[in-house]
Tab-separated table of C-alpha atoms in Angstrom:
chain	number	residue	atom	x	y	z
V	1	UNK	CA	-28.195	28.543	13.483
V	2	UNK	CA	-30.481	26.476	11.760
V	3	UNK	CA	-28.592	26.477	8.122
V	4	UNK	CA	-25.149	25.614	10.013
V	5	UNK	CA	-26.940	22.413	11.038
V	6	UNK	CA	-28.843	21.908	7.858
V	7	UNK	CA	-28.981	18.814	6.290
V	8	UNK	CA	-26.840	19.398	3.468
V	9	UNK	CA	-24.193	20.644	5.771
V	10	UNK	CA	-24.495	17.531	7.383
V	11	UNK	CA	-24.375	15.886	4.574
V	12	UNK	CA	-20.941	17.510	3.403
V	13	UNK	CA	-19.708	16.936	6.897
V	14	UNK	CA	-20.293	13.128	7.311
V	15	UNK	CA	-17.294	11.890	5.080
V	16	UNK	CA	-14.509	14.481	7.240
V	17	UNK	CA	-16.108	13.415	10.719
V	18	UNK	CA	-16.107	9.712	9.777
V	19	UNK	CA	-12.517	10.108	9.243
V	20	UNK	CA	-11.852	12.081	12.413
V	21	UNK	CA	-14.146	9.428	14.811
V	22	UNK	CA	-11.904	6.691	13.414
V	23	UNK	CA	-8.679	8.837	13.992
V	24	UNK	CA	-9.720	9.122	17.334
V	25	UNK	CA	-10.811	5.434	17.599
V	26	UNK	CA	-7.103	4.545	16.753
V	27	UNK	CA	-5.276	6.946	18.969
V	28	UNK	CA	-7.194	5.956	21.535
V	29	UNK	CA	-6.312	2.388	21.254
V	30	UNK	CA	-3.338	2.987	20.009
V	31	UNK	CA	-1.624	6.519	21.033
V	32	UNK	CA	1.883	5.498	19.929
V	33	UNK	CA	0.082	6.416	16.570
V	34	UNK	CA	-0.146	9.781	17.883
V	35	UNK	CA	2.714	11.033	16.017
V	36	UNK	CA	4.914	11.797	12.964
V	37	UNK	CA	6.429	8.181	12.570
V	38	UNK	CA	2.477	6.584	13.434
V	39	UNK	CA	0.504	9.026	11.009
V	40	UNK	CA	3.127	7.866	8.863
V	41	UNK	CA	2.645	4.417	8.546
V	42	UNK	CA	-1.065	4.426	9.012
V	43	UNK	CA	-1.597	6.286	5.981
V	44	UNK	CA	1.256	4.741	4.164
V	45	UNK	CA	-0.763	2.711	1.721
V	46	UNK	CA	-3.660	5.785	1.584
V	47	UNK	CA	-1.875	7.380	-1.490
V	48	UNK	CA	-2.559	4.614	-4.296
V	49	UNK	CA	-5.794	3.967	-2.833
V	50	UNK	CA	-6.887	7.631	-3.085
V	51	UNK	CA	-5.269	8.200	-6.890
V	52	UNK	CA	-7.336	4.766	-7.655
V	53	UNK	CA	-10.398	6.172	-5.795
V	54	UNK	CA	-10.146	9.564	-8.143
V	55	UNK	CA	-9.888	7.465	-11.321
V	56	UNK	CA	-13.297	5.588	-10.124
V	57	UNK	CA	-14.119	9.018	-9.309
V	58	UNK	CA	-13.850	10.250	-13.129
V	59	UNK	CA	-15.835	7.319	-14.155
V	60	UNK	CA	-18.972	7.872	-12.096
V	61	UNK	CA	-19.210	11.135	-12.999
V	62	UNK	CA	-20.572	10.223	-16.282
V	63	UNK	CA	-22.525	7.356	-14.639
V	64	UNK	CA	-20.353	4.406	-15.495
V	65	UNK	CA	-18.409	2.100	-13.685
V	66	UNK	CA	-15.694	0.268	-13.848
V	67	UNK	CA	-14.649	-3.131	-12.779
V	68	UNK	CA	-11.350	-2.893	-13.840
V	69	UNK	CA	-9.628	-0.874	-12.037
V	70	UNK	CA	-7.932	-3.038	-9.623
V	71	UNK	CA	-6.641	-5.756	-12.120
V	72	UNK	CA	-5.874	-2.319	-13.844
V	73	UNK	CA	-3.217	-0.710	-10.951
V	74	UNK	CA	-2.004	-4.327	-10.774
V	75	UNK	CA	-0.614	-4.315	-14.326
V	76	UNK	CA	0.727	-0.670	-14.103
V	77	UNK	CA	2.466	-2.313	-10.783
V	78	UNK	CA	4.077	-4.947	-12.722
V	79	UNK	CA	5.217	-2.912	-15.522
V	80	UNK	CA	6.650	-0.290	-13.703
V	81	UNK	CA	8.266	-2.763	-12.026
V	82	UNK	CA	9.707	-4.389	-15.037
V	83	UNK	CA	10.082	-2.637	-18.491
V	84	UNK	CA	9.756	0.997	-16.644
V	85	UNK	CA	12.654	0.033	-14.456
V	86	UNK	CA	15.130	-1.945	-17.088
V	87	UNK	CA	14.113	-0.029	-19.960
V	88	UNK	CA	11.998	3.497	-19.553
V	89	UNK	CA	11.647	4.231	-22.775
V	90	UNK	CA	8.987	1.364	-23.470
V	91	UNK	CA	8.252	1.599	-20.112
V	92	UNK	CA	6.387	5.456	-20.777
V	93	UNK	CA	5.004	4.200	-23.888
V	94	UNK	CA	3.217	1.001	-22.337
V	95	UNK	CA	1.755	3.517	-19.634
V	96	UNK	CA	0.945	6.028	-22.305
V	97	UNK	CA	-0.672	3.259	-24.311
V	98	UNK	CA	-3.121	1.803	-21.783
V	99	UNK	CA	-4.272	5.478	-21.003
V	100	UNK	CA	-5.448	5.051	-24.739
V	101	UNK	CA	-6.896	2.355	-24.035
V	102	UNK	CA	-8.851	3.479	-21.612
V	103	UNK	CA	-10.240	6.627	-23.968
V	104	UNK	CA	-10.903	4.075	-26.439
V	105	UNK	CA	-13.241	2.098	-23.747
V	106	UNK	CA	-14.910	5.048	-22.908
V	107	UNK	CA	-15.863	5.611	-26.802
V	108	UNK	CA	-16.703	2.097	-27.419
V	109	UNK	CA	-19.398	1.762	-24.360
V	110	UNK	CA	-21.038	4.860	-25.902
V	111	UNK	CA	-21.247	4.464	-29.186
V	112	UNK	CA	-22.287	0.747	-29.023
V	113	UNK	CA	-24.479	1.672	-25.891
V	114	UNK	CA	-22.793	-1.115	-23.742
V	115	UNK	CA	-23.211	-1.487	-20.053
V	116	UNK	CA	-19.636	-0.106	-18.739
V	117	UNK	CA	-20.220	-3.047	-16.146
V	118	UNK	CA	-19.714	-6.008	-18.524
V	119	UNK	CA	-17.320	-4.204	-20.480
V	120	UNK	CA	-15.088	-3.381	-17.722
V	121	UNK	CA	-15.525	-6.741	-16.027
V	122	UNK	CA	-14.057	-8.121	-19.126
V	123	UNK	CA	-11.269	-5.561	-19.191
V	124	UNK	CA	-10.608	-6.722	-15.701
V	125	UNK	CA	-9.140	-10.471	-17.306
V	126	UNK	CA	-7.510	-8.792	-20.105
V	127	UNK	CA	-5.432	-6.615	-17.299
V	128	UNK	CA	-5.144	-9.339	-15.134
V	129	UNK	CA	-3.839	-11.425	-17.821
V	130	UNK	CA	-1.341	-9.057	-19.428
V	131	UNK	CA	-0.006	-8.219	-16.158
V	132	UNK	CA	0.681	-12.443	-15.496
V	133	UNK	CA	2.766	-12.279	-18.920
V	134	UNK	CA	4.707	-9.066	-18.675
V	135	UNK	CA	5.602	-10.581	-14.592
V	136	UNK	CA	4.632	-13.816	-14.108
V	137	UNK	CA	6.046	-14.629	-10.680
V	138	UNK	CA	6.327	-11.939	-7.876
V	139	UNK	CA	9.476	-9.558	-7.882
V	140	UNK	CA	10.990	-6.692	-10.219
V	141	UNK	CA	12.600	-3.569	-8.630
V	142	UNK	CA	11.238	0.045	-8.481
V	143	UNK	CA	12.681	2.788	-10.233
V	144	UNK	CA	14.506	4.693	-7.819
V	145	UNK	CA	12.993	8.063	-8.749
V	146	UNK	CA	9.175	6.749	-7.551
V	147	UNK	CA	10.666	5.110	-4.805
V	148	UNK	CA	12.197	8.536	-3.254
V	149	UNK	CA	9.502	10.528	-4.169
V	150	UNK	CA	6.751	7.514	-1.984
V	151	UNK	CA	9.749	8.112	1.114
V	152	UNK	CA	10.164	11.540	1.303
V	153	UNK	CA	9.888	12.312	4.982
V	154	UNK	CA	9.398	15.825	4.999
V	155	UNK	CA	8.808	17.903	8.090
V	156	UNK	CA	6.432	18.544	10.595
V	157	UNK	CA	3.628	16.624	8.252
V	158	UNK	CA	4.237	12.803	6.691
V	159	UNK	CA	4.406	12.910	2.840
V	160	UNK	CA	1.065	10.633	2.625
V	161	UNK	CA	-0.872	13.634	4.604
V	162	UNK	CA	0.608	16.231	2.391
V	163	UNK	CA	0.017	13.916	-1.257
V	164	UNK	CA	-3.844	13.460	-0.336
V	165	UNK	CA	-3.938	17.587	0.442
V	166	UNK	CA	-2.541	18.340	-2.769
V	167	UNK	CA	-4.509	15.370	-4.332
V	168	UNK	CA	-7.636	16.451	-3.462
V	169	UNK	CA	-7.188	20.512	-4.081
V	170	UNK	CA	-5.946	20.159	-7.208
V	171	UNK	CA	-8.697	17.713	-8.725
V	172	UNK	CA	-11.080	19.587	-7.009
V	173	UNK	CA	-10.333	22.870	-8.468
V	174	UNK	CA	-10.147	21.612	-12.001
V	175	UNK	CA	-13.125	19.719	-11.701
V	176	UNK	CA	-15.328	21.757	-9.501
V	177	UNK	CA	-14.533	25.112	-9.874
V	178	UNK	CA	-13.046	25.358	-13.574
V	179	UNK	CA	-16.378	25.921	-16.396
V	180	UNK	CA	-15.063	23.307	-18.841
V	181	UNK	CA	-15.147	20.789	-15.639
V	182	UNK	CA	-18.700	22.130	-15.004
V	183	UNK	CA	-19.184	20.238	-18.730
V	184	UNK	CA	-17.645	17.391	-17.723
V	185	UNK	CA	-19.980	16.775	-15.094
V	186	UNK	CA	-22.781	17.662	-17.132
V	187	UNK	CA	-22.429	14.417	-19.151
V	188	UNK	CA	-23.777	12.676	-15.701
V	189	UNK	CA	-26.145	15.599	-14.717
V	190	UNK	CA	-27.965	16.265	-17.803
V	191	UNK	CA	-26.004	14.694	-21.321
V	192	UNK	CA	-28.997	15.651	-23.210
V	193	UNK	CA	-28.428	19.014	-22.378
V	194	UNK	CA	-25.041	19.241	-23.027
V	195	UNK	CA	-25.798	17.680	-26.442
V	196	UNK	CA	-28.509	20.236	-27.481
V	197	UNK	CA	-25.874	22.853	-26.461
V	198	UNK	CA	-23.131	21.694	-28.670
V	199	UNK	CA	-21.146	19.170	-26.710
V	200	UNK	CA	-19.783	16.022	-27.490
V	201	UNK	CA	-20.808	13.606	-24.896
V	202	UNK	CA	-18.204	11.099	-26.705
V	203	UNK	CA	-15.729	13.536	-26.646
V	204	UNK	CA	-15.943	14.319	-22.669
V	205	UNK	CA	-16.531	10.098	-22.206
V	206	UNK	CA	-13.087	9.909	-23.573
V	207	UNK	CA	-11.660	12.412	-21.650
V	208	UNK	CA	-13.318	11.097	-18.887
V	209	UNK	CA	-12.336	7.993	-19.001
V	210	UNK	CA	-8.475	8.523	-19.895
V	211	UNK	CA	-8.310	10.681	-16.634
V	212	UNK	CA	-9.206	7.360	-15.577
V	213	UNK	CA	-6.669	5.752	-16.715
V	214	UNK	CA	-3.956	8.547	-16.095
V	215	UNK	CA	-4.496	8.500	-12.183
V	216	UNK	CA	-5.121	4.168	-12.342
V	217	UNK	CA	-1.558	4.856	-13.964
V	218	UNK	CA	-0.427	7.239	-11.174
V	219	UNK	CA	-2.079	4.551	-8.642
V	220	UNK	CA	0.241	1.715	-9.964
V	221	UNK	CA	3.387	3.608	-9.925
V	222	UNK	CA	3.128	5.008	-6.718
V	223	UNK	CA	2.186	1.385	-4.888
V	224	UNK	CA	5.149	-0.172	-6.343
V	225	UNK	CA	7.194	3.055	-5.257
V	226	UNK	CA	5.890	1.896	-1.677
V	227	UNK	CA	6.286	-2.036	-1.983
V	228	UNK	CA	9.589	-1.826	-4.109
V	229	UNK	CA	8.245	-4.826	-5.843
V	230	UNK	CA	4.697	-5.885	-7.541
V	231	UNK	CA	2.969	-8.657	-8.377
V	232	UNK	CA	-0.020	-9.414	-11.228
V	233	UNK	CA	-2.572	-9.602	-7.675
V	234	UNK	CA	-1.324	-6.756	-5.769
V	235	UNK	CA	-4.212	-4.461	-6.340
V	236	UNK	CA	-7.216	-6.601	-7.230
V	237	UNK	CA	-8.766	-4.979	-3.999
V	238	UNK	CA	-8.334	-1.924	-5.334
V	239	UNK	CA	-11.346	-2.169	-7.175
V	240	UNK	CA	-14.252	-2.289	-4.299
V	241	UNK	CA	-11.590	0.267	-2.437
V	242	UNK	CA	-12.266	2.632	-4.760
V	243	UNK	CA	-15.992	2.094	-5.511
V	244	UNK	CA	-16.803	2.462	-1.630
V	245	UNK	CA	-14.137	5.653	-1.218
V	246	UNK	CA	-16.252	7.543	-3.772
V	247	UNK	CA	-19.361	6.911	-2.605
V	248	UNK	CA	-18.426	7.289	0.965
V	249	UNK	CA	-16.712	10.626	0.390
V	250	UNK	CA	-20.752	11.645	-0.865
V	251	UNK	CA	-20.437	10.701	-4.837
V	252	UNK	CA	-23.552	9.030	-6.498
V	253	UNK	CA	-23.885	6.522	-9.007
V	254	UNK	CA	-25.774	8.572	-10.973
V	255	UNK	CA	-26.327	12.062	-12.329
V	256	UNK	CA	-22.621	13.359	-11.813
V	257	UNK	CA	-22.799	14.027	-8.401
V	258	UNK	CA	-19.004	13.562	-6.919
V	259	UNK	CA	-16.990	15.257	-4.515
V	260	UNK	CA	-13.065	14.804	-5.169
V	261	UNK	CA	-12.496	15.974	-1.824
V	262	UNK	CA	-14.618	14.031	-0.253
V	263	UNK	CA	-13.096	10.927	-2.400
V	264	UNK	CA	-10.051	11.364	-0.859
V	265	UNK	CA	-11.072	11.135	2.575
V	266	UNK	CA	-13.577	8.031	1.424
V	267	UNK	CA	-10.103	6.526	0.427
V	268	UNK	CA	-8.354	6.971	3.582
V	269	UNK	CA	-10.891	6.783	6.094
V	270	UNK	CA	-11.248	2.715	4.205
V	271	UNK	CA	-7.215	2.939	4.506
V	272	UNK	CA	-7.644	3.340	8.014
V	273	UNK	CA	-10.155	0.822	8.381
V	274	UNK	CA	-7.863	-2.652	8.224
V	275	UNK	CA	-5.424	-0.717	10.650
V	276	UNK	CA	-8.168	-0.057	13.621
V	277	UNK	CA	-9.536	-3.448	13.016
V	278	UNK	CA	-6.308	-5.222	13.603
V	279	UNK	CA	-5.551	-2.955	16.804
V	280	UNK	CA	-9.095	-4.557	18.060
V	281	UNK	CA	-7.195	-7.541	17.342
V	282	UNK	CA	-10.266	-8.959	15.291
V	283	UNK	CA	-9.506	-12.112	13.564
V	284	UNK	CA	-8.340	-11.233	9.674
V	285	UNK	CA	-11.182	-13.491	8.144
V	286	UNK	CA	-13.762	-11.047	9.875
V	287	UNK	CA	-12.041	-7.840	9.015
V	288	UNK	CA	-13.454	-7.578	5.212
V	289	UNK	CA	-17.272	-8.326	7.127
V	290	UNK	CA	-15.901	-5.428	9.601
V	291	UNK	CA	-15.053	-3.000	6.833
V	292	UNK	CA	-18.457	-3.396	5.005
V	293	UNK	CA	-20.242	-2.697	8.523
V	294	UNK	CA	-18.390	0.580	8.684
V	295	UNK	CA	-19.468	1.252	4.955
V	296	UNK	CA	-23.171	0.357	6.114
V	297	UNK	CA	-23.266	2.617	8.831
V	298	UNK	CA	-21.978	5.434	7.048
V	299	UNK	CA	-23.872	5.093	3.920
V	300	UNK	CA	-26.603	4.342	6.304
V	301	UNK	CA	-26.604	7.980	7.747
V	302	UNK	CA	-26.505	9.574	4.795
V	303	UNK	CA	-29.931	8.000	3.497
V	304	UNK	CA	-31.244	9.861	6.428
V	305	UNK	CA	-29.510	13.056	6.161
V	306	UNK	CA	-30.557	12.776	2.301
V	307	UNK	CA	-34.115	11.921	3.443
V	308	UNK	CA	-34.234	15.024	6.126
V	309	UNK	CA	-32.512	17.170	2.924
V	310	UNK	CA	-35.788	16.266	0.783
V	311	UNK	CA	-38.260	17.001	3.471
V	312	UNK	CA	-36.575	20.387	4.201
């Protein structure tokens, strides 16, 4: 009985029954959201934020972070919008190019030994400023193919419950339970390791950091699939979303510790967040002070299930 309640348990528990207390918090202050249409457009925004949460994700692992991310899903947003839509062809090979880009970042901060803070931070203009010139006043059109894929209404479960599932499973199985995503992970745990062993931590920094950029890229297309339109600002948020969905869902900052799973449900417990703070009715300028009380709490708990883990 004791191991079921163990603090590691616990510990793995805490992201999944933060999510269901604010689930319940909602219904219960709202119960028209107790159904197919509600779930529906409660989570509606959760998929973006949870692909840009993974890409953070992939970053942490080998204890970086990145600053860009948001201005990053912003410009994806504006050229799907744009050159995607009206021409595809340069559309693909924009996207496919800024996933280099990304690789290329992850090989410049280690081989010049460069905080991935300032680097990123600096990204985060160059992003914001391409996305200004490729749309520089709100609008464009989604392609139609992203837009019925973020719609589908299948049945019994709403497509943003489903996406997350599969979201979550599949990154979790190739990261977690695969051997060359064992290595991957390593370049967080123990790089030195790795290195002695035959690995190339720039390799697997590269790797790691276009998987970045291939799910900031998924993030992007699938926000403008639900907003039909984008704008250079549209995900600038995105960026302290995803930070706080990875380390609620029980990643670290350091020494690869990450949980894609438990990413995902970081990512839409914060989803849910603005939506139970605006059925309290709380005034809008308090509701970003409101969402970083949540984070405190939580975080707060697991110091002292991590603390009881240590003693045990």
């Amino acid at each position: 009985m004791s191991s079921v309640f163990s603090p590691r348990m616990l510990r793995s528990l805490l992201p999944p029954l933060s999510l269901a207390a604010l689930l319940i918090a909602i219904f219960w202050l709202q119960p028209r959201t107790m159904s197919y249409f509600g779930l529906n457009l409660l989570l509606n925004l959760a998929v973006p934020i949870a692909l840009a949460t993974i890409a953070q994700m992939f970053i942490l692992c080998v204890n970086e972070l990145d600053l860009s991310i948001g201005a990053f899903v912003s410009l994806v947003a504006c050229i799907t919008a744009t050159w995607l839509h009206d021409t595809p062809l340069l559309g693909i090979l924009a996207l496919a190019a800024l996933i280099g880009v990304y690789a290329l970042l992850g090989a410049l901060i280690h081989l010049r030994n460069l905080p991935s803070i300032v680097v990123t931070l600096g990204m985060s203009f160059v992003w914001l400023g391409l996305a200004v010139l490729v749309l520089p006043t709100p609008g464009g059109k989604a392609p139609e193919y992203i837009r019925w894929l973020m719609t589908l209404k299948p049945a019994v479960v709403p497509f943003p419950i489903i996406a997350c599932i599969a979201l979550a499973l599949v990154v979790h199985v190739a990261l977690m339970r695969s051997a060359y995503g064992a290595i991957l992970r390593g370049a967080g745990g123990n790089p030195r390791s790795l290195e002695r062993a035959g690995w190339s931590i720039l390799k697997i920094k590269m790797i790691m950091f276009a998987l970045a950029g291939f799910f900031g890229v998924l993030s992007g297309m699938a926000l403008v699939g639900l907003t039909t339109s984008a704008d250079a600002n549209i995900a600038l948020r995105y960026t302290l979303l995803s930070i706080a969905g990875v380390i609620l869902g029980g990643g670290e900052f350091v020494g690869g510790r990450v949980s894609p799973i438990g990413a995902v449900i970081g990512a839409v417990t914060l989803a849910l967040a603005g939506s139970f703070l605006s059925f309290l009715r709380l005034n809008p300028d308090w509701q970003i002070g409101a969402q970083g009380a949540i984070l405190i709490i939580v975080l707060a708990l697991r110091v002292l299930i991590s603390r009881a883990e240590k003693r045990t």
